Short mmCIF file of C-alpha atoms and ligand atoms in Angstrom, two decimals:
data_model
loop_
_atom_site.label_atom_id
_atom_site.label_comp_id
_atom_site.label_asym_id
_atom_site.label_seq_id
_atom_site.Cartn_x
_atom_site.Cartn_y
_atom_site.Cartn_z
CA MET A 1 -14.98 -12.41 6.29
CA THR A 2 -11.87 -10.83 7.40
CA LEU A 3 -11.36 -8.00 5.19
CA ILE A 4 -7.75 -6.21 3.92
CA ALA A 5 -8.08 -2.56 2.67
CA LEU A 6 -5.69 -2.10 -0.29
CA LEU A 7 -4.99 1.62 -0.78
CA HIS A 8 -3.32 3.31 -3.57
CA GLY A 9 -2.15 6.81 -3.95
CA PRO A 10 -1.48 9.30 -6.56
CA ASN A 11 -0.59 8.46 -10.12
CA LEU A 12 -0.70 4.79 -9.54
CA ASN A 13 -3.70 4.63 -11.84
CA LEU A 14 -1.26 5.30 -14.58
CA LEU A 15 0.58 2.02 -14.10
CA GLY A 16 1.34 0.06 -17.00
CA GLN A 17 0.98 3.21 -19.29
CA ARG A 18 4.05 5.15 -18.80
CA GLU A 19 7.61 4.55 -17.13
CA PRO A 20 7.66 0.91 -17.59
CA HIS A 21 11.55 0.60 -16.97
CA ILE A 22 10.82 1.86 -13.43
CA TYR A 23 7.25 0.40 -12.76
CA GLY A 24 6.99 -2.56 -15.40
CA THR A 25 4.08 -3.13 -17.51
CA ALA A 26 1.49 -4.33 -15.04
CA THR A 27 -1.60 -2.20 -14.52
CA ILE A 28 -3.11 -1.18 -11.17
CA ASP A 29 -5.96 -3.98 -12.11
CA ASP A 30 -3.16 -6.51 -12.33
CA TYR A 31 -1.83 -5.42 -8.88
CA VAL A 32 -5.35 -5.67 -7.32
CA ALA A 33 -5.93 -8.91 -8.96
CA ALA A 34 -2.69 -10.44 -7.75
CA ALA A 35 -3.38 -9.34 -4.25
CA THR A 36 -7.03 -10.53 -4.39
CA THR A 37 -6.04 -13.97 -5.57
CA ALA A 38 -3.38 -14.19 -2.63
CA ALA A 39 -5.90 -13.02 -0.02
CA ALA A 40 -8.48 -15.60 -1.28
CA ALA A 41 -5.81 -18.32 -1.06
CA VAL A 42 -5.58 -17.63 2.71
CA GLY A 43 -9.34 -17.08 3.41
CA LEU A 44 -9.19 -13.04 3.34
CA GLU A 45 -11.26 -10.66 1.44
CA LEU A 46 -9.72 -7.60 -0.16
CA GLU A 47 -11.32 -4.29 -1.15
CA ALA A 48 -8.93 -2.01 -3.20
CA PHE A 49 -9.29 1.91 -3.62
CA GLN A 50 -7.15 4.45 -5.43
CA THR A 51 -7.16 8.09 -5.34
CA ASN A 52 -5.08 11.07 -6.27
CA HIS A 53 -6.31 13.16 -3.40
CA GLU A 54 -4.68 13.05 -0.02
CA GLY A 55 -7.75 13.88 2.04
CA ALA A 56 -9.52 11.02 0.33
CA LEU A 57 -6.72 8.68 1.25
CA VAL A 58 -7.27 9.84 4.89
CA ASP A 59 -10.90 9.13 4.60
CA ALA A 60 -10.29 5.66 3.32
CA ILE A 61 -7.87 4.88 6.26
CA HIS A 62 -10.46 6.20 8.56
CA ALA A 63 -13.16 3.97 6.86
CA ALA A 64 -10.67 0.90 7.21
CA ARG A 65 -10.80 1.56 11.15
CA VAL A 66 -14.46 0.02 11.30
CA ARG A 67 -14.32 -2.04 8.19
CA ALA A 68 -10.98 -3.57 7.78
CA ALA A 69 -8.78 -5.88 9.80
CA ALA A 70 -5.47 -4.75 7.92
CA ILE A 71 -4.20 -2.15 5.64
CA ILE A 72 -1.96 -2.60 2.57
CA ILE A 73 -0.93 0.84 1.36
CA ASN A 74 1.31 2.14 -1.70
CA PRO A 75 0.85 5.98 -0.85
CA GLY A 76 2.77 6.78 -3.86
CA ALA A 77 4.71 10.15 -3.74
CA PHE A 78 2.48 10.91 -0.60
CA THR A 79 4.92 8.42 1.09
CA HIS A 80 7.57 11.06 1.29
CA TYR A 81 5.66 14.02 2.84
CA ALA A 82 2.17 13.31 3.89
CA TRP A 83 1.98 13.51 7.70
CA SER A 84 -1.69 13.33 7.52
CA LEU A 85 -1.36 9.83 6.20
CA HIS A 86 1.07 9.03 9.03
CA ASP A 87 -1.56 10.19 11.58
CA ALA A 88 -4.29 8.46 10.01
CA LEU A 89 -2.62 5.23 10.04
CA ALA A 90 -1.29 5.65 13.59
CA ALA A 91 -5.04 5.63 14.54
CA PHE A 92 -5.52 2.12 12.86
CA SER A 93 -5.17 -0.68 15.18
CA GLY A 94 -4.60 -3.48 12.87
CA PRO A 95 -1.39 -4.45 10.86
CA VAL A 96 -0.32 -1.99 8.21
CA ILE A 97 2.02 -2.99 5.28
CA GLU A 98 3.44 -0.41 3.24
CA VAL A 99 4.39 -1.55 -0.10
CA HIS A 100 6.15 0.13 -3.03
CA ILE A 101 6.64 -1.40 -6.48
CA SER A 102 10.16 0.23 -7.00
CA ASN A 103 12.67 0.49 -4.34
CA PRO A 104 12.61 4.05 -3.23
CA ASN A 105 16.01 3.87 -1.47
CA ALA A 106 17.50 2.93 -4.63
CA ARG A 107 16.25 6.18 -6.36
CA GLU A 108 16.39 9.85 -5.83
CA ALA A 109 17.42 11.22 -2.47
CA TRP A 110 13.89 12.70 -1.80
CA ARG A 111 12.49 9.29 -2.00
CA HIS A 112 14.53 7.93 0.83
CA THR A 113 12.18 9.41 3.53
CA SER A 114 8.99 7.81 4.26
CA VAL A 115 6.62 9.44 6.87
CA VAL A 116 4.55 6.11 6.75
CA SER A 117 7.27 3.78 7.64
CA PRO A 118 7.20 4.61 11.49
CA VAL A 119 3.49 3.74 11.70
CA ALA A 120 3.62 0.65 9.27
CA THR A 121 3.93 -2.82 10.76
CA GLY A 122 6.41 -3.57 7.90
CA THR A 123 7.50 -2.27 4.60
CA ILE A 124 8.14 -4.22 1.38
CA ALA A 125 9.72 -2.43 -1.65
CA GLY A 126 11.23 -3.19 -5.08
CA LEU A 127 9.54 -6.54 -5.63
CA GLY A 128 6.65 -5.30 -8.03
CA VAL A 129 3.43 -7.65 -7.96
CA HIS A 130 5.45 -10.14 -5.81
CA GLY A 131 5.51 -7.45 -3.12
CA TYR A 132 1.73 -7.25 -2.99
CA GLU A 133 1.50 -11.08 -2.48
CA LEU A 134 3.99 -10.99 0.13
CA ALA A 135 2.16 -8.16 2.00
CA VAL A 136 -1.14 -10.32 1.81
CA GLN A 137 0.83 -13.33 3.25
CA ALA A 138 2.31 -11.29 5.97
CA ILE A 139 -0.92 -10.01 7.24
CA ALA A 140 -2.48 -13.42 7.02
CA ARG A 141 0.42 -14.61 9.32
CA ARG A 142 -0.20 -11.52 11.65
CA LEU A 143 -3.84 -12.14 11.92
CA ASP A 144 -3.45 -15.64 12.67
CA VAL A 145 -0.81 -14.85 15.35
CA ALA A 146 -3.34 -12.18 16.75
CA THR A 147 -6.18 -15.00 17.11
CA ARG A 148 -3.98 -17.51 18.86
CA ALA A 149 -2.62 -15.16 21.31
O1 CA2 B 1 7.57 2.30 -6.16
C1 CA2 B 1 6.41 2.77 -5.82
O2 CA2 B 1 5.49 1.88 -5.61
C2 CA2 B 1 6.11 4.24 -5.44
O3 CA2 B 1 5.29 4.49 -4.29
C3 CA2 B 1 5.48 4.85 -6.60
C4 CA2 B 1 5.41 6.24 -6.64
C5 CA2 B 1 6.60 6.95 -6.15
O4 CA2 B 1 6.34 8.44 -5.97
C6 CA2 B 1 7.19 6.54 -4.85
O5 CA2 B 1 8.51 7.16 -4.65
C7 CA2 B 1 7.47 5.09 -5.17
C8 CA2 B 1 5.07 7.02 -8.03
C9 CA2 B 1 3.85 6.26 -8.49
C10 CA2 B 1 3.80 6.97 -10.07
O6 CA2 B 1 3.39 6.00 -10.87
C11 CA2 B 1 3.54 6.14 -12.30
C12 CA2 B 1 3.07 5.12 -12.98
C13 CA2 B 1 3.05 5.27 -14.32
C14 CA2 B 1 3.55 6.51 -15.00
C15 CA2 B 1 3.74 7.76 -14.13
C16 CA2 B 1 3.66 7.34 -12.77
#
C-alpha cells in the first residue's frame, strides 16, 4: 500500500493542552486520526511521527525517502529557521505538503518566513484539522496524476 509520512515538529505534542485560542482544542492524536481517515478514504496508508528534535526530524525525512510516496509535514517553529529540514526535504522525490494549524503569515513577523516552503509542493495554513484532510487529498491527486502520466 502507498504510504504517506505525516511528520510533526516541536511542541506539537502539546496541542489541545495550551493556547487553545491559537491552536484550538484538538490534540495531535485528533490530527493524526483525521489524516489517517482521509488517507484510508482514498486508499492510502499513513504513518505519523512527532519529535521535538531537529535531527530526529531529518532522520524521519531520510527514512521516508525509501518508505513513503509523499510527506505531510508541520515542522512547528523549525519552519522558520531549520535549513537542515529544507535540505532533507529537497532530497525527497515525492510530493511534500507543508501544513500549519494556524496561519503564520497572520501572526508575528518572525513566523512569516518559511525555509520549508521553497522545497514544498504546496503549503496549507490556517485551516486546522481541515488543512490536514486537504493535504491528504492533494497528495492523492498528485500521485494519481503521476501514475497516469
Ligand atoms: O500553526 C502551526 O501549525 C505552527 O507550525 C505551530 C508552531 C509555530 O511555531 C508555527 O509558527 C506555526 C508551534 C506549535 C506549538 O504548539 C503548541 C501547542 C500547544 C501549546 C503550546 C505550543
